[in-house]
């Protein structure tokens, strides 16, 4: 955390804002409070001229307009999205990229057409193995000029809740969230959900694009080929209690009862436990979980803390999921700074 942030990283951070953690109070994140991550520029899109092309290893390639998509049967999914780089700025040694602390998170009510239905209508050929999604936005990464592109294996692309989404929280997508159309892949880190989607190509070989083979891989060092970043690891975050100091954001709490609340999520399996510690992780107690809601949405929790004696405290929380994944005490460092889901620590002064 000591490593200085460069002006380039500040430029990224100023464009790509996070969720103010007090907004964890809302079960559905108000659109303007949802985090943002945009690799290049928000493209200039003419909705009337917009089309989505579906081609490649399909028997019936097709081009769809926005009205074509909107007249099909729709599906809504409440889904928590997290950037794979969330937690990056808490890693040591420092990793240079968008410097997220813990705020690259949000939950939307996404509406659109099931990708599965579009692919079924296009009739996949027998040699189809992956689906490549291309956005309208274009830029350079490490010298490679590209449109933002990601692929998914066929099985993942055919998931029931994978959407071509045109609405977020009951309104058309905003420009920064992918207007007029984006992919939404619940349970996967955000990089999978391609915004400003304009082409879906079914391919017979694994797609070797930059965002698959150079970006978004867990690598121990520069020579490691690594393995792909996929689903969201479990995490719990709390609404920071009390009031903040402007300069440091340190928390000040009055002695006495101090109810804690937060939310927890995992892309692998439903959340089964959230534990809270008020002594920096020495002792733990179970938080009370809200009933399970949408499989893909975060789960709320509460914990009745009695901030008895004035002094310095470190509050922690950690989530576990049904697949047995638990947040680690310490991060697992990797070259890209992905998926740091070490448990949250919130220093608090009780006065
Ligand atoms: N076309 C396109 N899609 C994209 C991106 C992008 O830069 N271009 N960023 C990805 C990343 S890294 C994340 S975390 C999510 C962020 O979605 P949001 O800004 O709507 O929260 O969008 C993904 N889809
Ligand atoms: Mo991301």
GROMACS .gro file of C-alpha atoms and ligand atoms in nm:
model
  376
    1UNK     CA    1   0.000   0.000   0.000
    2UNK     CA    2   0.303   0.234   0.029
    3UNK     CA    3   0.387   0.234  -0.340
    4UNK     CA    4   0.297   0.569  -0.496
    5UNK     CA    5   0.030   0.581  -0.764
    6UNK     CA    6   0.161   0.734  -1.088
    7UNK     CA    7  -0.013   1.007  -1.285
    8UNK     CA    8  -0.107   0.743  -1.547
    9UNK     CA    9  -0.277   0.535  -1.281
   10UNK     CA   10  -0.451   0.846  -1.146
   11UNK     CA   11  -0.580   0.915  -1.499
   12UNK     CA   12  -0.731   0.564  -1.505
   13UNK     CA   13  -0.875   0.598  -1.156
   14UNK     CA   14  -1.035   0.932  -1.236
   15UNK     CA   15  -1.218   0.778  -1.536
   16UNK     CA   16  -1.307   0.445  -1.379
   17UNK     CA   17  -1.482   0.515  -1.050
   18UNK     CA   18  -1.579   0.265  -0.784
   19UNK     CA   19  -1.883   0.208  -0.562
   20UNK     CA   20  -1.867   0.433  -0.255
   21UNK     CA   21  -1.877   0.154   0.005
   22UNK     CA   22  -2.165   0.317   0.197
   23UNK     CA   23  -2.371   0.232  -0.115
   24UNK     CA   24  -2.346  -0.136  -0.013
   25UNK     CA   25  -2.668  -0.045   0.172
   26UNK     CA   26  -2.869  -0.069  -0.153
   27UNK     CA   27  -2.961  -0.423  -0.261
   28UNK     CA   28  -2.966  -0.298  -0.622
   29UNK     CA   29  -2.695  -0.040  -0.688
   30UNK     CA   30  -2.832   0.290  -0.822
   31UNK     CA   31  -2.686   0.311  -1.172
   32UNK     CA   32  -2.461   0.612  -1.107
   33UNK     CA   33  -2.302   0.439  -0.806
   34UNK     CA   34  -2.215   0.114  -0.987
   35UNK     CA   35  -1.841   0.088  -1.056
   36UNK     CA   36  -1.708   0.154  -1.406
   37UNK     CA   37  -1.421   0.002  -1.600
   38UNK     CA   38  -1.353   0.119  -1.954
   39UNK     CA   39  -1.025   0.011  -2.115
   40UNK     CA   40  -1.033   0.267  -2.401
   41UNK     CA   41  -1.294   0.540  -2.478
   42UNK     CA   42  -1.672   0.524  -2.454
   43UNK     CA   43  -1.759   0.481  -2.824
   44UNK     CA   44  -1.985   0.721  -3.011
   45UNK     CA   45  -2.287   0.501  -3.092
   46UNK     CA   46  -2.577   0.583  -3.321
   47UNK     CA   47  -2.861   0.368  -3.183
   48UNK     CA   48  -3.060   0.386  -3.509
   49UNK     CA   49  -2.767   0.258  -3.714
   50UNK     CA   50  -2.664   0.001  -3.452
   51UNK     CA   51  -2.664  -0.366  -3.543
   52UNK     CA   52  -2.549  -0.692  -3.393
   53UNK     CA   53  -2.397  -0.945  -3.632
   54UNK     CA   54  -2.405  -1.316  -3.545
   55UNK     CA   55  -2.190  -1.530  -3.773
   56UNK     CA   56  -1.899  -1.776  -3.795
   57UNK     CA   57  -1.968  -2.145  -3.735
   58UNK     CA   58  -2.348  -2.116  -3.760
   59UNK     CA   59  -2.588  -2.235  -4.031
   60UNK     CA   60  -2.791  -1.912  -4.026
   61UNK     CA   61  -2.584  -1.596  -3.984
   62UNK     CA   62  -2.802  -1.297  -3.901
   63UNK     CA   63  -2.785  -0.922  -3.839
   64UNK     CA   64  -3.020  -0.784  -3.573
   65UNK     CA   65  -3.120  -0.424  -3.502
   66UNK     CA   66  -3.211  -0.297  -3.157
   67UNK     CA   67  -3.587  -0.318  -3.233
   68UNK     CA   68  -3.532  -0.679  -3.354
   69UNK     CA   69  -3.378  -0.762  -3.015
   70UNK     CA   70  -3.639  -0.574  -2.813
   71UNK     CA   71  -3.928  -0.753  -2.979
   72UNK     CA   72  -3.798  -1.095  -2.872
   73UNK     CA   73  -3.898  -1.248  -2.538
   74UNK     CA   74  -3.700  -1.088  -2.258
   75UNK     CA   75  -3.536  -1.214  -1.939
   76UNK     CA   76  -3.421  -1.031  -1.626
   77UNK     CA   77  -3.126  -1.123  -1.402
   78UNK     CA   78  -3.016  -0.949  -1.083
   79UNK     CA   79  -2.642  -0.993  -1.085
   80UNK     CA   80  -2.342  -0.869  -0.889
   81UNK     CA   81  -2.048  -0.766  -1.108
   82UNK     CA   82  -1.693  -0.723  -0.985
   83UNK     CA   83  -1.379  -0.617  -1.171
   84UNK     CA   84  -1.108  -0.883  -1.169
   85UNK     CA   85  -0.867  -0.606  -1.061
   86UNK     CA   86  -1.059  -0.529  -0.742
   87UNK     CA   87  -0.809  -0.528  -0.453
   88UNK     CA   88  -0.511  -0.466  -0.684
   89UNK     CA   89  -0.384  -0.155  -0.503
   90UNK     CA   90  -0.364  -0.357  -0.180
   91UNK     CA   91  -0.103  -0.592  -0.330
   92UNK     CA   92   0.266  -0.573  -0.256
   93UNK     CA   93   0.477  -0.548  -0.467
   94UNK     CA   94   0.274  -0.276  -0.641
   95UNK     CA   95   0.104  -0.376  -0.970
   96UNK     CA   96   0.067  -0.092  -1.224
   97UNK     CA   97  -0.290  -0.076  -1.365
   98UNK     CA   98  -0.628   0.060  -1.259
   99UNK     CA   99  -0.558   0.102  -0.884
  100UNK     CA  100  -0.870  -0.042  -0.720
  101UNK     CA  101  -0.883  -0.073  -0.343
  102UNK     CA  102  -1.208  -0.268  -0.277
  103UNK     CA  103  -1.476  -0.066  -0.454
  104UNK     CA  104  -1.494  -0.224  -0.805
  105UNK     CA  105  -1.834  -0.378  -0.740
  106UNK     CA  106  -2.204  -0.325  -0.806
  107UNK     CA  107  -2.532  -0.509  -0.850
  108UNK     CA  108  -2.767  -0.443  -1.140
  109UNK     CA  109  -3.106  -0.558  -1.253
  110UNK     CA  110  -3.017  -0.648  -1.609
  111UNK     CA  111  -3.276  -0.713  -1.879
  112UNK     CA  112  -3.233  -0.840  -2.231
  113UNK     CA  113  -3.247  -1.145  -2.454
  114UNK     CA  114  -3.101  -1.482  -2.360
  115UNK     CA  115  -2.783  -1.539  -2.563
  116UNK     CA  116  -2.874  -1.909  -2.573
  117UNK     CA  117  -3.189  -1.836  -2.775
  118UNK     CA  118  -3.001  -1.623  -3.026
  119UNK     CA  119  -2.737  -1.895  -3.072
  120UNK     CA  120  -3.001  -2.167  -3.105
  121UNK     CA  121  -3.179  -1.969  -3.377
  122UNK     CA  122  -2.848  -1.922  -3.561
  123UNK     CA  123  -2.795  -2.303  -3.550
  124UNK     CA  124  -2.447  -2.386  -3.423
  125UNK     CA  125  -2.240  -2.610  -3.649
  126UNK     CA  126  -2.083  -2.928  -3.505
  127UNK     CA  127  -1.730  -2.788  -3.492
  128UNK     CA  128  -1.825  -2.483  -3.280
  129UNK     CA  129  -1.611  -2.457  -2.963
  130UNK     CA  130  -1.615  -2.092  -2.853
  131UNK     CA  131  -1.808  -1.771  -2.900
  132UNK     CA  132  -1.617  -1.444  -2.957
  133UNK     CA  133  -1.774  -1.115  -2.847
  134UNK     CA  134  -1.655  -0.787  -3.001
  135UNK     CA  135  -1.719  -0.437  -2.868
  136UNK     CA  136  -1.723  -0.115  -3.072
  137UNK     CA  137  -1.448   0.042  -2.859
  138UNK     CA  138  -1.094   0.047  -2.992
  139UNK     CA  139  -0.755   0.120  -2.838
  140UNK     CA  140  -0.404  -0.007  -2.774
  141UNK     CA  141  -0.265  -0.228  -2.501
  142UNK     CA  142   0.108  -0.290  -2.480
  143UNK     CA  143   0.129  -0.173  -2.842
  144UNK     CA  144  -0.145  -0.404  -2.971
  145UNK     CA  145  -0.428  -0.214  -3.143
  146UNK     CA  146  -0.761  -0.387  -3.095
  147UNK     CA  147  -1.133  -0.371  -3.041
  148UNK     CA  148  -1.221  -0.498  -2.694
  149UNK     CA  149  -1.287  -0.871  -2.745
  150UNK     CA  150  -1.341  -1.169  -2.517
  151UNK     CA  151  -1.449  -1.526  -2.580
  152UNK     CA  152  -1.643  -1.789  -2.387
  153UNK     CA  153  -1.646  -2.167  -2.423
  154UNK     CA  154  -1.971  -2.290  -2.575
  155UNK     CA  155  -2.102  -2.442  -2.249
  156UNK     CA  156  -2.055  -2.115  -2.062
  157UNK     CA  157  -2.208  -1.911  -2.345
  158UNK     CA  158  -2.518  -2.135  -2.341
  159UNK     CA  159  -2.589  -2.071  -1.969
  160UNK     CA  160  -2.956  -1.992  -1.891
  161UNK     CA  161  -2.883  -1.649  -1.743
  162UNK     CA  162  -2.629  -1.522  -1.997
  163UNK     CA  163  -2.786  -1.211  -2.147
  164UNK     CA  164  -2.758  -0.971  -2.432
  165UNK     CA  165  -2.865  -0.685  -2.206
  166UNK     CA  166  -3.020  -0.359  -2.322
  167UNK     CA  167  -3.150  -0.239  -1.983
  168UNK     CA  168  -3.001  -0.185  -1.640
  169UNK     CA  169  -3.230  -0.117  -1.341
  170UNK     CA  170  -3.532  -0.066  -1.568
  171UNK     CA  171  -3.380   0.192  -1.804
  172UNK     CA  172  -3.179   0.171  -2.127
  173UNK     CA  173  -2.808   0.117  -2.062
  174UNK     CA  174  -2.615   0.437  -2.003
  175UNK     CA  175  -2.328   0.512  -2.247
  176UNK     CA  176  -2.063   0.414  -1.990
  177UNK     CA  177  -2.227   0.074  -1.922
  178UNK     CA  178  -2.238  -0.033  -2.288
  179UNK     CA  179  -2.531   0.142  -2.461
  180UNK     CA  180  -2.710   0.010  -2.653
  181UNK     CA  181  -2.619  -0.356  -2.591
  182UNK     CA  182  -2.381  -0.554  -2.375
  183UNK     CA  183  -2.310  -0.911  -2.283
  184UNK     CA  184  -2.386  -1.002  -1.919
  185UNK     CA  185  -2.228  -1.320  -1.784
  186UNK     CA  186  -2.343  -1.366  -1.422
  187UNK     CA  187  -2.085  -1.508  -1.182
  188UNK     CA  188  -1.783  -1.416  -1.395
  189UNK     CA  189  -1.550  -1.125  -1.334
  190UNK     CA  190  -1.659  -0.814  -1.523
  191UNK     CA  191  -1.412  -0.837  -1.815
  192UNK     CA  192  -1.630  -1.116  -1.959
  193UNK     CA  193  -1.937  -0.892  -1.996
  194UNK     CA  194  -1.841  -0.714  -2.320
  195UNK     CA  195  -1.998  -0.367  -2.356
  196UNK     CA  196  -2.103  -0.192  -2.682
  197UNK     CA  197  -2.145  -0.543  -2.825
  198UNK     CA  198  -2.162  -0.542  -3.205
  199UNK     CA  199  -2.053  -0.888  -3.316
  200UNK     CA  200  -2.088  -1.247  -3.196
  201UNK     CA  201  -1.871  -1.491  -3.389
  202UNK     CA  202  -1.886  -1.864  -3.329
  203UNK     CA  203  -1.542  -2.020  -3.383
  204UNK     CA  204  -1.394  -2.368  -3.417
  205UNK     CA  205  -1.065  -2.291  -3.233
  206UNK     CA  206  -0.996  -2.127  -2.896
  207UNK     CA  207  -0.981  -1.750  -2.957
  208UNK     CA  208  -0.626  -1.614  -2.913
  209UNK     CA  209  -0.719  -1.243  -2.864
  210UNK     CA  210  -0.520  -1.012  -2.637
  211UNK     CA  211  -0.777  -1.013  -2.353
  212UNK     CA  212  -0.765  -1.396  -2.346
  213UNK     CA  213  -0.395  -1.473  -2.391
  214UNK     CA  214  -0.212  -1.160  -2.264
  215UNK     CA  215  -0.463  -0.997  -2.025
  216UNK     CA  216  -0.673  -1.167  -1.756
  217UNK     CA  217  -0.447  -1.459  -1.672
  218UNK     CA  218  -0.308  -1.555  -1.333
  219UNK     CA  219   0.073  -1.550  -1.378
  220UNK     CA  220   0.337  -1.596  -1.111
  221UNK     CA  221   0.593  -1.404  -1.319
  222UNK     CA  222   0.636  -1.261  -1.671
  223UNK     CA  223   0.750  -1.598  -1.812
  224UNK     CA  224   0.455  -1.790  -1.674
  225UNK     CA  225   0.186  -1.865  -1.934
  226UNK     CA  226  -0.058  -1.873  -1.644
  227UNK     CA  227  -0.422  -1.977  -1.638
  228UNK     CA  228  -0.733  -1.777  -1.723
  229UNK     CA  229  -0.924  -1.555  -1.481
  230UNK     CA  230  -1.286  -1.677  -1.487
  231UNK     CA  231  -1.546  -1.672  -1.206
  232UNK     CA  232  -1.566  -1.435  -0.911
  233UNK     CA  233  -1.393  -1.553  -0.592
  234UNK     CA  234  -1.594  -1.505  -0.270
  235UNK     CA  235  -1.578  -1.168  -0.099
  236UNK     CA  236  -1.761  -0.983   0.175
  237UNK     CA  237  -1.751  -0.608   0.229
  238UNK     CA  238  -1.902  -0.401   0.511
  239UNK     CA  239  -2.060  -0.058   0.506
  240UNK     CA  240  -1.787   0.144   0.681
  241UNK     CA  241  -1.926   0.222   1.028
  242UNK     CA  242  -1.939   0.563   1.196
  243UNK     CA  243  -1.807   0.874   1.024
  244UNK     CA  244  -1.494   0.925   0.810
  245UNK     CA  245  -1.203   1.163   0.845
  246UNK     CA  246  -1.185   1.363   0.518
  247UNK     CA  247  -0.811   1.328   0.454
  248UNK     CA  248  -0.755   0.965   0.553
  249UNK     CA  249  -1.106   0.814   0.532
  250UNK     CA  250  -1.029   0.661   0.876
  251UNK     CA  251  -1.348   0.572   1.069
  252UNK     CA  252  -1.461   0.726   1.399
  253UNK     CA  253  -1.734   0.548   1.598
  254UNK     CA  254  -1.903   0.645   1.928
  255UNK     CA  255  -1.877   0.388   2.208
  256UNK     CA  256  -2.191   0.174   2.242
  257UNK     CA  257  -2.396  -0.048   2.013
  258UNK     CA  258  -2.273  -0.027   1.653
  259UNK     CA  259  -2.468  -0.250   1.413
  260UNK     CA  260  -2.252  -0.363   1.121
  261UNK     CA  261  -2.393  -0.452   0.782
  262UNK     CA  262  -2.253  -0.565   0.452
  263UNK     CA  263  -2.289  -0.792   0.151
  264UNK     CA  264  -2.112  -1.104   0.027
  265UNK     CA  265  -2.096  -1.281  -0.306
  266UNK     CA  266  -1.925  -1.561  -0.499
  267UNK     CA  267  -1.942  -1.658  -0.864
  268UNK     CA  268  -1.873  -2.023  -0.779
  269UNK     CA  269  -2.157  -2.113  -0.541
  270UNK     CA  270  -2.408  -1.951  -0.302
  271UNK     CA  271  -2.271  -1.776   0.008
  272UNK     CA  272  -2.309  -1.994   0.317
  273UNK     CA  273  -2.129  -1.794   0.592
  274UNK     CA  274  -2.004  -1.449   0.667
  275UNK     CA  275  -1.785  -1.416   0.976
  276UNK     CA  276  -1.695  -1.092   1.151
  277UNK     CA  277  -1.396  -1.014   1.370
  278UNK     CA  278  -1.363  -0.697   1.577
  279UNK     CA  279  -1.009  -0.771   1.698
  280UNK     CA  280  -0.816  -0.779   1.371
  281UNK     CA  281  -0.889  -1.143   1.292
  282UNK     CA  282  -0.797  -1.314   1.623
  283UNK     CA  283  -1.154  -1.421   1.703
  284UNK     CA  284  -1.453  -1.460   1.473
  285UNK     CA  285  -1.832  -1.477   1.508
  286UNK     CA  286  -2.102  -1.554   1.250
  287UNK     CA  287  -2.295  -1.266   1.098
  288UNK     CA  288  -2.667  -1.309   1.041
  289UNK     CA  289  -2.738  -1.368   0.671
  290UNK     CA  290  -3.036  -1.236   0.481
  291UNK     CA  291  -3.237  -1.504   0.297
  292UNK     CA  292  -3.089  -1.619  -0.034
  293UNK     CA  293  -3.216  -1.406  -0.322
  294UNK     CA  294  -3.108  -1.424  -0.685
  295UNK     CA  295  -2.834  -1.684  -0.732
  296UNK     CA  296  -2.617  -1.418  -0.896
  297UNK     CA  297  -2.674  -1.132  -0.653
  298UNK     CA  298  -2.484  -1.053  -0.335
  299UNK     CA  299  -2.628  -1.168  -0.002
  300UNK     CA  300  -2.682  -0.914   0.277
  301UNK     CA  301  -2.558  -0.970   0.633
  302UNK     CA  302  -2.575  -0.801   0.976
  303UNK     CA  303  -2.372  -0.820   1.292
  304UNK     CA  304  -2.455  -0.651   1.624
  305UNK     CA  305  -2.123  -0.509   1.743
  306UNK     CA  306  -2.106  -0.344   2.082
  307UNK     CA  307  -1.820  -0.093   2.059
  308UNK     CA  308  -1.775  -0.095   2.437
  309UNK     CA  309  -1.440   0.062   2.528
  310UNK     CA  310  -1.279   0.361   2.356
  311UNK     CA  311  -0.967   0.260   2.163
  312UNK     CA  312  -0.837   0.133   1.831
  313UNK     CA  313  -1.008  -0.165   1.664
  314UNK     CA  314  -0.969  -0.348   1.333
  315UNK     CA  315  -1.297  -0.483   1.200
  316UNK     CA  316  -1.277  -0.772   0.951
  317UNK     CA  317  -1.525  -0.979   0.757
  318UNK     CA  318  -1.485  -1.288   0.543
  319UNK     CA  319  -1.721  -1.493   0.327
  320UNK     CA  320  -1.742  -1.865   0.246
  321UNK     CA  321  -1.941  -2.028  -0.031
  322UNK     CA  322  -2.114  -2.363  -0.069
  323UNK     CA  323  -1.827  -2.493  -0.281
  324UNK     CA  324  -1.594  -2.452   0.021
  325UNK     CA  325  -1.415  -2.139  -0.104
  326UNK     CA  326  -1.316  -1.905   0.181
  327UNK     CA  327  -1.150  -1.564   0.163
  328UNK     CA  328  -0.779  -1.590   0.251
  329UNK     CA  329  -0.609  -1.381   0.522
  330UNK     CA  330  -0.344  -1.263   0.277
  331UNK     CA  331  -0.355  -1.199  -0.098
  332UNK     CA  332  -0.208  -1.433  -0.357
  333UNK     CA  333   0.013  -1.201  -0.563
  334UNK     CA  334   0.008  -1.231  -0.943
  335UNK     CA  335   0.153  -1.023  -1.229
  336UNK     CA  336  -0.179  -0.868  -1.339
  337UNK     CA  337  -0.298  -0.808  -0.982
  338UNK     CA  338  -0.620  -1.005  -1.034
  339UNK     CA  339  -0.869  -1.149  -0.791
  340UNK     CA  340  -0.721  -1.027  -0.461
  341UNK     CA  341  -1.003  -1.144  -0.236
  342UNK     CA  342  -0.812  -1.130   0.093
  343UNK     CA  343  -1.048  -1.044   0.379
  344UNK     CA  344  -1.142  -0.680   0.437
  345UNK     CA  345  -0.984  -0.492   0.732
  346UNK     CA  346  -1.139  -0.167   0.852
  347UNK     CA  347  -0.948   0.025   1.122
  348UNK     CA  348  -1.188   0.208   1.355
  349UNK     CA  349  -1.131   0.451   1.642
  350UNK     CA  350  -1.396   0.420   1.913
  351UNK     CA  351  -1.432   0.748   2.107
  352LIG     N1  352  -1.628  -0.329  -2.485
  352LIG     C1  353  -1.582  -0.331  -2.358
  352LIG     N2  354  -1.639  -0.413  -2.269
  352LIG     C2  355  -1.596  -0.417  -2.142
  352LIG     C3  356  -1.486  -0.339  -2.101
  352LIG     C4  357  -1.426  -0.254  -2.196
  352LIG     O1  358  -1.333  -0.180  -2.167
  352LIG     N3  359  -1.477  -0.252  -2.325
  352LIG     N4  360  -1.441  -0.350  -1.971
  352LIG     C5  361  -1.470  -0.478  -1.905
  352LIG     C6  362  -1.432  -0.481  -1.764
  352LIG     S1  363  -1.269  -0.505  -1.731
  352LIG     C7  364  -1.526  -0.473  -1.666
  352LIG     S2  365  -1.480  -0.495  -1.504
  352LIG     C8  366  -1.668  -0.449  -1.695
  352LIG     C9  367  -1.718  -0.326  -1.623
  352LIG     O2  368  -1.853  -0.303  -1.650
  352LIG     P1  369  -1.921  -0.170  -1.598
  352LIG     O3  370  -1.831  -0.054  -1.635
  352LIG     O4  371  -2.055  -0.164  -1.662
  352LIG     O5  372  -1.929  -0.183  -1.447
  352LIG     O6  373  -1.692  -0.429  -1.834
  352LIG    C10  374  -1.617  -0.515  -1.919
  352LIG     N5  375  -1.660  -0.499  -2.056
  353LIG    MO1  376  -1.247  -0.532  -1.503
   0.00000   0.00000   0.00000
